[in-house]
mmCIF file of C-alpha atoms and ligand atoms in Angstrom:
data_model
loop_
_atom_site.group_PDB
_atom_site.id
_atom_site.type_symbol
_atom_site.label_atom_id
_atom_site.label_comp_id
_atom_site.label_asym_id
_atom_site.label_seq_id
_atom_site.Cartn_x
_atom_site.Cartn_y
_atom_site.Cartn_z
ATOM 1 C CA UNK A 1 16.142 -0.333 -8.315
ATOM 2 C CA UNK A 2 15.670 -1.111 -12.279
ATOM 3 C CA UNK A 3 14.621 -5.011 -10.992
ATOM 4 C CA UNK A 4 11.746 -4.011 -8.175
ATOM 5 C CA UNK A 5 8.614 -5.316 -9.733
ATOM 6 C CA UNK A 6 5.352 -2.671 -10.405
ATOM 7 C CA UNK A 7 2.863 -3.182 -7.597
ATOM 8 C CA UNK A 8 -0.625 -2.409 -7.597
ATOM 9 C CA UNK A 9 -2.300 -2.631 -4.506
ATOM 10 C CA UNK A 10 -6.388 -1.735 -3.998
ATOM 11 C CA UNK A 11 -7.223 -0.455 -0.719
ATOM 12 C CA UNK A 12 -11.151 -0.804 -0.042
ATOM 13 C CA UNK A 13 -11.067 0.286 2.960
ATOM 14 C CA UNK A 14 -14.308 0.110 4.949
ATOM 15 C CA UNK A 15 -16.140 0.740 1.473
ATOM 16 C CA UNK A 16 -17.572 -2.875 0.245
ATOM 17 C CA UNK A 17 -20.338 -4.785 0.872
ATOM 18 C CA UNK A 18 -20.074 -8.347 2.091
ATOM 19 C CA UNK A 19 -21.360 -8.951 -2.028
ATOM 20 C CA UNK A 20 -19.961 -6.214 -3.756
ATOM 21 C CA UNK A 21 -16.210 -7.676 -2.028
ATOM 22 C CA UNK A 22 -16.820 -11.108 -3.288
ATOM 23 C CA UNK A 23 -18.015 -10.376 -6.706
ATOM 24 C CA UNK A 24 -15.592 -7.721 -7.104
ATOM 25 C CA UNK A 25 -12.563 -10.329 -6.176
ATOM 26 C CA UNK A 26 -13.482 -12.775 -8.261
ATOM 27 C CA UNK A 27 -13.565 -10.295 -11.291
ATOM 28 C CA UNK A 28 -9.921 -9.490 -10.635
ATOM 29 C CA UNK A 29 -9.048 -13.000 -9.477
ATOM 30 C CA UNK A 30 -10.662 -13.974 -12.826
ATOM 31 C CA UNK A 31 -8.514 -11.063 -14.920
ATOM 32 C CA UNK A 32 -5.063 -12.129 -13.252
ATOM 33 C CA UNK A 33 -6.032 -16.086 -13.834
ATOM 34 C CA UNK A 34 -6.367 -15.280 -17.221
ATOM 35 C CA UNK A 35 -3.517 -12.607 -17.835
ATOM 36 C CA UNK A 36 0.032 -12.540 -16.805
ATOM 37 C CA UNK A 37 1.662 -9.748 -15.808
ATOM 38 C CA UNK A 38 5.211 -11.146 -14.714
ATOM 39 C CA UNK A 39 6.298 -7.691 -13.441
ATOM 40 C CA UNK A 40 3.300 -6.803 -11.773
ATOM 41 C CA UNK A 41 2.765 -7.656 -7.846
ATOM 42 C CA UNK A 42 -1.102 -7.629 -7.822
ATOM 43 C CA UNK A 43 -2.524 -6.881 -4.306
ATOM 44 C CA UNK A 44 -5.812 -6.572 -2.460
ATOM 45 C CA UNK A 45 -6.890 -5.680 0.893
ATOM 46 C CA UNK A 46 -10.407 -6.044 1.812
ATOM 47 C CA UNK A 47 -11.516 -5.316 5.137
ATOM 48 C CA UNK A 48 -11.017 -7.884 7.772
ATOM 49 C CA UNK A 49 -14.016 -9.803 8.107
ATOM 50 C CA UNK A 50 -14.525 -10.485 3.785
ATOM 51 C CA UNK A 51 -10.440 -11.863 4.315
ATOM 52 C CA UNK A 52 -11.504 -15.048 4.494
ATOM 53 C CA UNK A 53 -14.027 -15.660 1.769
ATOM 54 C CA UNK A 54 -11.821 -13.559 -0.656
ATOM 55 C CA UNK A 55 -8.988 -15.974 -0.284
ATOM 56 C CA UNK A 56 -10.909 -18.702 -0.828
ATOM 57 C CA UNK A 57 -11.758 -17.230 -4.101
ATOM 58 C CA UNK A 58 -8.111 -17.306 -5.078
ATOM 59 C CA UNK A 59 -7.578 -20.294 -3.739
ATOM 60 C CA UNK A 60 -10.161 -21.497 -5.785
ATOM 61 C CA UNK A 61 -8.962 -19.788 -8.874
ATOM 62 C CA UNK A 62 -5.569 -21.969 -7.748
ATOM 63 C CA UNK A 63 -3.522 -18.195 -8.393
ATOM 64 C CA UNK A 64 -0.045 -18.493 -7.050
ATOM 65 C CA UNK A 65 0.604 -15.011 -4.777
ATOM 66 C CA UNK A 66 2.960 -13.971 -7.622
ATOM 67 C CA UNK A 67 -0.485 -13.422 -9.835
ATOM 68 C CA UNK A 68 -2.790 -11.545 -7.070
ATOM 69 C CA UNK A 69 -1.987 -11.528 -3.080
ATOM 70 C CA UNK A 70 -4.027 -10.986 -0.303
ATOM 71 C CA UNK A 71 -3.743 -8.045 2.013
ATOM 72 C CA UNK A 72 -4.712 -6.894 5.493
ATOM 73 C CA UNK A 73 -5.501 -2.806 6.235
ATOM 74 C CA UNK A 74 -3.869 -2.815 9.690
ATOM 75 C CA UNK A 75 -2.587 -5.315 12.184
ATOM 76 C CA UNK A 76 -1.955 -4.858 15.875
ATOM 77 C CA UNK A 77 1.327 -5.051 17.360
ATOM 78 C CA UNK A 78 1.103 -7.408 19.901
ATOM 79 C CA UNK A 79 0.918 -10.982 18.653
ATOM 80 C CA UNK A 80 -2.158 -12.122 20.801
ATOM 81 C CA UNK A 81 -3.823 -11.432 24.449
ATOM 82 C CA UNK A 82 -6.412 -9.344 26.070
ATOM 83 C CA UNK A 83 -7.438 -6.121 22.898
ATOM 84 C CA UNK A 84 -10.635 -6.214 22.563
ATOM 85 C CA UNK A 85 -11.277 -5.684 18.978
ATOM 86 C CA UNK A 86 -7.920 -5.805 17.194
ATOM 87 C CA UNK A 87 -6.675 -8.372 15.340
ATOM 88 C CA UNK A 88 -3.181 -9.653 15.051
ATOM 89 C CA UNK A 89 -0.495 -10.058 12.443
ATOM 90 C CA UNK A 90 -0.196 -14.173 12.830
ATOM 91 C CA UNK A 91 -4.032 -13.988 12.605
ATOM 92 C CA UNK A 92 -3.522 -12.626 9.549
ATOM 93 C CA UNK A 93 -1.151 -15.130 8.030
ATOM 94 C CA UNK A 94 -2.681 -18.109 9.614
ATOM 95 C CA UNK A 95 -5.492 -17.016 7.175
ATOM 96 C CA UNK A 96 -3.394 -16.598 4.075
ATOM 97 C CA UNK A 97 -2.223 -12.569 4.385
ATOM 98 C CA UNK A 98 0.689 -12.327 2.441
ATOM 99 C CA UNK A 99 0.483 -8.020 2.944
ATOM 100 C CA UNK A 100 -0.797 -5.371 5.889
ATOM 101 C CA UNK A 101 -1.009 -1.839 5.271
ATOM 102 C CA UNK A 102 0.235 0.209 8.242
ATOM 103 C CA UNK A 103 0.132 3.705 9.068
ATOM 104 C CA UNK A 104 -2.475 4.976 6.545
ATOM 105 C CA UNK A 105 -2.937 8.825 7.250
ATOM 106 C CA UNK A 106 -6.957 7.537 8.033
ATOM 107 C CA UNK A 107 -5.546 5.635 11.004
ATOM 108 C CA UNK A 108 -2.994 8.130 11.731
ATOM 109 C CA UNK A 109 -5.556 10.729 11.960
ATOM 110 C CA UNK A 110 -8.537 9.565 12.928
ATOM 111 C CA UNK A 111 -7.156 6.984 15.336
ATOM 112 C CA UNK A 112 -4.634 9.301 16.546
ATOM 113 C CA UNK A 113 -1.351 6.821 15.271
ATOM 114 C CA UNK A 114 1.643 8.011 15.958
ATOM 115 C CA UNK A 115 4.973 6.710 14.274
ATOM 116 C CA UNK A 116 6.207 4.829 16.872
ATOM 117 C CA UNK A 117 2.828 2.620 16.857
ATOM 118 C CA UNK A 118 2.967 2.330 13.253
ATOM 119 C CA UNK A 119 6.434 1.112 13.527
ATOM 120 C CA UNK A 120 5.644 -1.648 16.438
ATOM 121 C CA UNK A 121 2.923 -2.912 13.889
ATOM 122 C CA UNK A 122 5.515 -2.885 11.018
ATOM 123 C CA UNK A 123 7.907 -4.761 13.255
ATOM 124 C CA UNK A 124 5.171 -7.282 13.887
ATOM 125 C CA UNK A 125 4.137 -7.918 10.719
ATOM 126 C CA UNK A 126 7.921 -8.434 9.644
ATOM 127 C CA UNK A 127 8.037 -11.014 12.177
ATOM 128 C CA UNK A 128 4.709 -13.000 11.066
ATOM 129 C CA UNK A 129 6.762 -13.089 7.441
ATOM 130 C CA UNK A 130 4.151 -10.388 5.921
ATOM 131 C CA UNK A 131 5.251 -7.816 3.792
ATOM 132 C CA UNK A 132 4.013 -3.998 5.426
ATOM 133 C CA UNK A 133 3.453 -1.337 3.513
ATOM 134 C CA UNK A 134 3.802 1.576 5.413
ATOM 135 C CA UNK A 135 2.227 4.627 4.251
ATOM 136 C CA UNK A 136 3.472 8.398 5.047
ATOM 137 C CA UNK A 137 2.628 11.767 3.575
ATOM 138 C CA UNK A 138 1.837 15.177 4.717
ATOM 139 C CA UNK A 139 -1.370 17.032 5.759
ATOM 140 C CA UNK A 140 -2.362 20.424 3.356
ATOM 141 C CA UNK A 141 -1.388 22.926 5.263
ATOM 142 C CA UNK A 142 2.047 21.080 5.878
ATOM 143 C CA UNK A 143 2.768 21.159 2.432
ATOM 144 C CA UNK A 144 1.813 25.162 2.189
ATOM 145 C CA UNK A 145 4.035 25.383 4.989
ATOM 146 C CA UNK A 146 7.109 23.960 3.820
ATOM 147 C CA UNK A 147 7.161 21.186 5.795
ATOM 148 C CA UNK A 148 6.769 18.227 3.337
ATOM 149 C CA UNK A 149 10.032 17.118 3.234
ATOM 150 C CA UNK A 150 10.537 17.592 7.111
ATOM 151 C CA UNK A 151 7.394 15.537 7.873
ATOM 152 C CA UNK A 152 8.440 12.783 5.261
ATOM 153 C CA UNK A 153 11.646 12.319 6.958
ATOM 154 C CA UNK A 154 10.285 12.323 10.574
ATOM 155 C CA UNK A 155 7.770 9.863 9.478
ATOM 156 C CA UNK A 156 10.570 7.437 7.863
ATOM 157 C CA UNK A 157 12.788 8.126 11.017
ATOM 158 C CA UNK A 158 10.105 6.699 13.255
ATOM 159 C CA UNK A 159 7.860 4.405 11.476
ATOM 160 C CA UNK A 160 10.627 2.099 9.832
ATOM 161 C CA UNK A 161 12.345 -0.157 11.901
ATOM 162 C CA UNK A 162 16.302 -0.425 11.391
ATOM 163 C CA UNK A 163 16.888 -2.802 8.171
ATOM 164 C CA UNK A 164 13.326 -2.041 7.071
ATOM 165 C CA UNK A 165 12.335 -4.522 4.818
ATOM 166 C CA UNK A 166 8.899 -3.690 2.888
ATOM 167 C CA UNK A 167 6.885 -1.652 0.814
ATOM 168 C CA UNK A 168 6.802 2.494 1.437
ATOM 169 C CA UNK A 169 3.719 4.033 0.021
ATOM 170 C CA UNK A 170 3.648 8.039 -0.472
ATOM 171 C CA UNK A 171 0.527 8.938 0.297
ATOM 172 C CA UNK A 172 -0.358 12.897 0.195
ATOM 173 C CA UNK A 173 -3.101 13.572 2.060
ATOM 174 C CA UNK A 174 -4.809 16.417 0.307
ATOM 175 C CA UNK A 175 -4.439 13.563 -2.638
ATOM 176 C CA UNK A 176 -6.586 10.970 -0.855
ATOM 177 C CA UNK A 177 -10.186 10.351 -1.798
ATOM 178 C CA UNK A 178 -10.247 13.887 -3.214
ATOM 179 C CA UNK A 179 -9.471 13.595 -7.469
ATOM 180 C CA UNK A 180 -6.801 15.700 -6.574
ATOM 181 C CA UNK A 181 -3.145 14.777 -8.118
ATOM 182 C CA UNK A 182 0.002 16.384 -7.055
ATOM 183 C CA UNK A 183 1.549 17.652 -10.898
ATOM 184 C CA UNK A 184 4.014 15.137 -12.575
ATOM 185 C CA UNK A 185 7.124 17.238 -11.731
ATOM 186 C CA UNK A 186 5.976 18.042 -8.128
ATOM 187 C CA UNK A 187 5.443 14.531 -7.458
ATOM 188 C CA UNK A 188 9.106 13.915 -9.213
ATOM 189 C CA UNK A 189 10.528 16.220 -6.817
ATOM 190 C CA UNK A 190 8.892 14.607 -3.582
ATOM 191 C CA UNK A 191 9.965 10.784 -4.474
ATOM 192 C CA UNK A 192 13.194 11.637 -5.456
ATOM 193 C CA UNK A 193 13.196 13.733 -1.517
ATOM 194 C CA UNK A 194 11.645 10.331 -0.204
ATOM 195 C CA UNK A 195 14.089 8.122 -1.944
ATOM 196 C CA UNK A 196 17.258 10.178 -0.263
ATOM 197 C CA UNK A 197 15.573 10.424 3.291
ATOM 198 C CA UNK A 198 15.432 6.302 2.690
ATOM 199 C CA UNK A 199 18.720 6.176 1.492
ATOM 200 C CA UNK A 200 19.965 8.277 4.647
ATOM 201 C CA UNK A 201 17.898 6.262 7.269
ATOM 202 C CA UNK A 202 17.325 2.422 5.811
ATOM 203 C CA UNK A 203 21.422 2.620 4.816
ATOM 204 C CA UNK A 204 21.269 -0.956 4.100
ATOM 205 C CA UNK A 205 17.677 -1.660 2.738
ATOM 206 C CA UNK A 206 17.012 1.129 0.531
ATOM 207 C CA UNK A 207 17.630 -0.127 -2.894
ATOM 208 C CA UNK A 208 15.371 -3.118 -2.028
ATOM 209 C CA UNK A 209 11.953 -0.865 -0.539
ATOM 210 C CA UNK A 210 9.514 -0.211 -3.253
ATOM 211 C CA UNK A 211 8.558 3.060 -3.372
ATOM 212 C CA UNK A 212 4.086 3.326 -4.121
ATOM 213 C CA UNK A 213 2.717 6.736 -4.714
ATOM 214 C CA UNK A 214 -1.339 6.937 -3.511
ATOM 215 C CA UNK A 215 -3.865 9.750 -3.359
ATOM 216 C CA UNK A 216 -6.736 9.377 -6.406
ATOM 217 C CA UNK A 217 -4.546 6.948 -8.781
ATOM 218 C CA UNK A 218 -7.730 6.641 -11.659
ATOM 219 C CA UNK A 219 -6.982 4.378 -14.871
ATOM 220 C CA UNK A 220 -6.874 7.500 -16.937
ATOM 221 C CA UNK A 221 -3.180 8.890 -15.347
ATOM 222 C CA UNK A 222 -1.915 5.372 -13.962
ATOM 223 C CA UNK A 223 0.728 5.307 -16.688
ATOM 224 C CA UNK A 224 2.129 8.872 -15.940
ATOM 225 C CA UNK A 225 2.287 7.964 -12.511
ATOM 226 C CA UNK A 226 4.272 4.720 -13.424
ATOM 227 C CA UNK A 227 6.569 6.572 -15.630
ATOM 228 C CA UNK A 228 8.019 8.994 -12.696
ATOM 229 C CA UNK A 229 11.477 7.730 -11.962
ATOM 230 C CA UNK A 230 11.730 5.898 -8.328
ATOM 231 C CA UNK A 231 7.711 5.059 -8.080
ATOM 232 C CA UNK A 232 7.615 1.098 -7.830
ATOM 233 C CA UNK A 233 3.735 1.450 -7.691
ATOM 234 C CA UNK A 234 0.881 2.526 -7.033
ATOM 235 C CA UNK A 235 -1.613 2.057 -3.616
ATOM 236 C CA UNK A 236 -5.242 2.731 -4.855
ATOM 237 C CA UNK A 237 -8.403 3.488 -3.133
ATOM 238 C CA UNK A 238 -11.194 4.467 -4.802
ATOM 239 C CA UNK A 239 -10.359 2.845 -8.369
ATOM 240 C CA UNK A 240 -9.796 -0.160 -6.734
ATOM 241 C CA UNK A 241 -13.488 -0.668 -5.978
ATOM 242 C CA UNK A 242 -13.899 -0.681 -10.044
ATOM 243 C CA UNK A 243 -12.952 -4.220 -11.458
ATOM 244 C CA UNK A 244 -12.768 -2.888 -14.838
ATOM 245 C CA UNK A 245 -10.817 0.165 -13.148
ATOM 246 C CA UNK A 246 -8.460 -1.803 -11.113
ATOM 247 C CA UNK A 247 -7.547 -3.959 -14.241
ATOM 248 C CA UNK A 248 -7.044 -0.883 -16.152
ATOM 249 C CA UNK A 249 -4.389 0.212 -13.465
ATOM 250 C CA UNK A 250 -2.618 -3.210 -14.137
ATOM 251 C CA UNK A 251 -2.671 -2.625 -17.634
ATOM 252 C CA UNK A 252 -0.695 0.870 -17.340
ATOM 253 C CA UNK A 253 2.376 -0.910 -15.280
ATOM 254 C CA UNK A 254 5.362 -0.911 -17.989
ATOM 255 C CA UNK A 255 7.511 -3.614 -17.818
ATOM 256 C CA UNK A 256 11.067 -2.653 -16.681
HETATM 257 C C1 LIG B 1 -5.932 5.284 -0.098
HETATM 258 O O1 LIG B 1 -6.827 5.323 0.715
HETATM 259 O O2 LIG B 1 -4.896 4.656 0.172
HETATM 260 C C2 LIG B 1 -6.115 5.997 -1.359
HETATM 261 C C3 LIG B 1 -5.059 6.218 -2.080
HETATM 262 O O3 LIG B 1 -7.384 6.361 -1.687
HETATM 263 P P1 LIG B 1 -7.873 7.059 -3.067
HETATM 264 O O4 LIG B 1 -7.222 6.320 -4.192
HETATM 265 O O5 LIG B 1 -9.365 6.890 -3.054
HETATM 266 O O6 LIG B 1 -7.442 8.471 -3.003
#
């Protein structure tokens, strides 16, 4: 687990302007041209229809995948055909998608997602060679019940196909979009209960999945987030709209 990389992955969801996205991916194209991190997996995922143009800004700034990658928010299982609005995981890669985020709790919830879905999308995106990053975490009143570690591990039995191979990102979410954190030693506790439900379900995989925590990740706690044993990363939504912020975020990954 000592050799996953630190990945930093910016999530803008449906929050950028046509400019703002461009002008805001060339700044970090521009910051990860110029700086290397060699064990930091840079990643962003603007929405679908600024995919284009952004990779043609790091094409432009000629930066190897390695340096800053390209990600989708969502894919649709089925590879092509008659769905009216979706968009497909080789339509992603034919474009240069190295990553897809798949069941975020904003897709889960407000687009009524269950595990099984998520997990035909993950499949699909496995077999158009991207890398998913599936994300999981529980609702508020879930946690105050008791049931975190219940609803982590139902999530991870049914979202993750056998042999998963990809990114898991924690995502609590109370923490999402609200500046609330979970503490440093609560958040121990729950990725060191997610890393044991993956060791129990993904058998043979488990070493290999990087493990993300996400829900308000700012610059100004990055690093204690980074220092909890078992988090490979962080997935970032807000901060990640913030050049200056991002790159700050990138800065906090330790090496190691
Ligand atoms: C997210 O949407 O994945 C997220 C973590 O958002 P934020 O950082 O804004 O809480």
């Amino acid at each position: 687990m000592g050799t996953l990389p630190k990945f930093v992955i910016g999530n803008w969801k449906m929050l950028s302007e046509h400019a703002h996205a461009l002008k805001l991916a060339s700044e970090v194209a521009a910051y990860c041209a110029e700086h290397d991190h060699p064990h930091v997996k840079t990643v962003i995922c603007p929405t679908f229809t600024q995919l284009v143009s952004v990779e043609e800004i790091l094409k432009d700034k000629k930066l190897a995948p390695r340096k800053l990658a390209l990600g989708a928010q969502d894919c649709y299982p089925a590879p092509g055909g008659a769905f009216t609005g979706d968009i497909s995981a080789p339509m992603l890669a034919e474009i240069g998608v190295r990553y897809v985020i798949v069941g975020h709790s904003e897709r889960r919830q407000k687009h009524n997602e269950t595990s099984k879905f998520v997990c035909e999308k993950t499949v699909a995106a496995r077999d158009s060679k991207l890398t998913p990053v599936v994300c999981i975490g529980e609702t508020l009143s879930e946690r105050q019940d008791g049931q975190t570690a219940h609803v982590l591990g139902e999530q991870i039995a049914r979202s993750l196909p056998e042999n998963f191979e990809g990114i898991v990102a924690y995502e609590p979410i109370w923490a999402i979009g609200t500046g609330v954190t979970p503490t440093m030693e609560g958040l121990q506790d729950d990725i060191t209960t997610i890393r044991k439900l993956l060791e129990r379900h993904q058998p043979k995989t488990a070493e290999r999945i990087p493990l993300l925590y996400g829900g308000s990740v700012k610059p100004d706690q990055s690093a204690e987030i980074f220092a909890i044993k078992g988090v490979n990363g962080v997935l970032v939504g807000g901060a990640s709209l913030k050049a200056q912020d991002f790159v700050k975020i990138i800065q906090s990954a330790p090496q190691g």
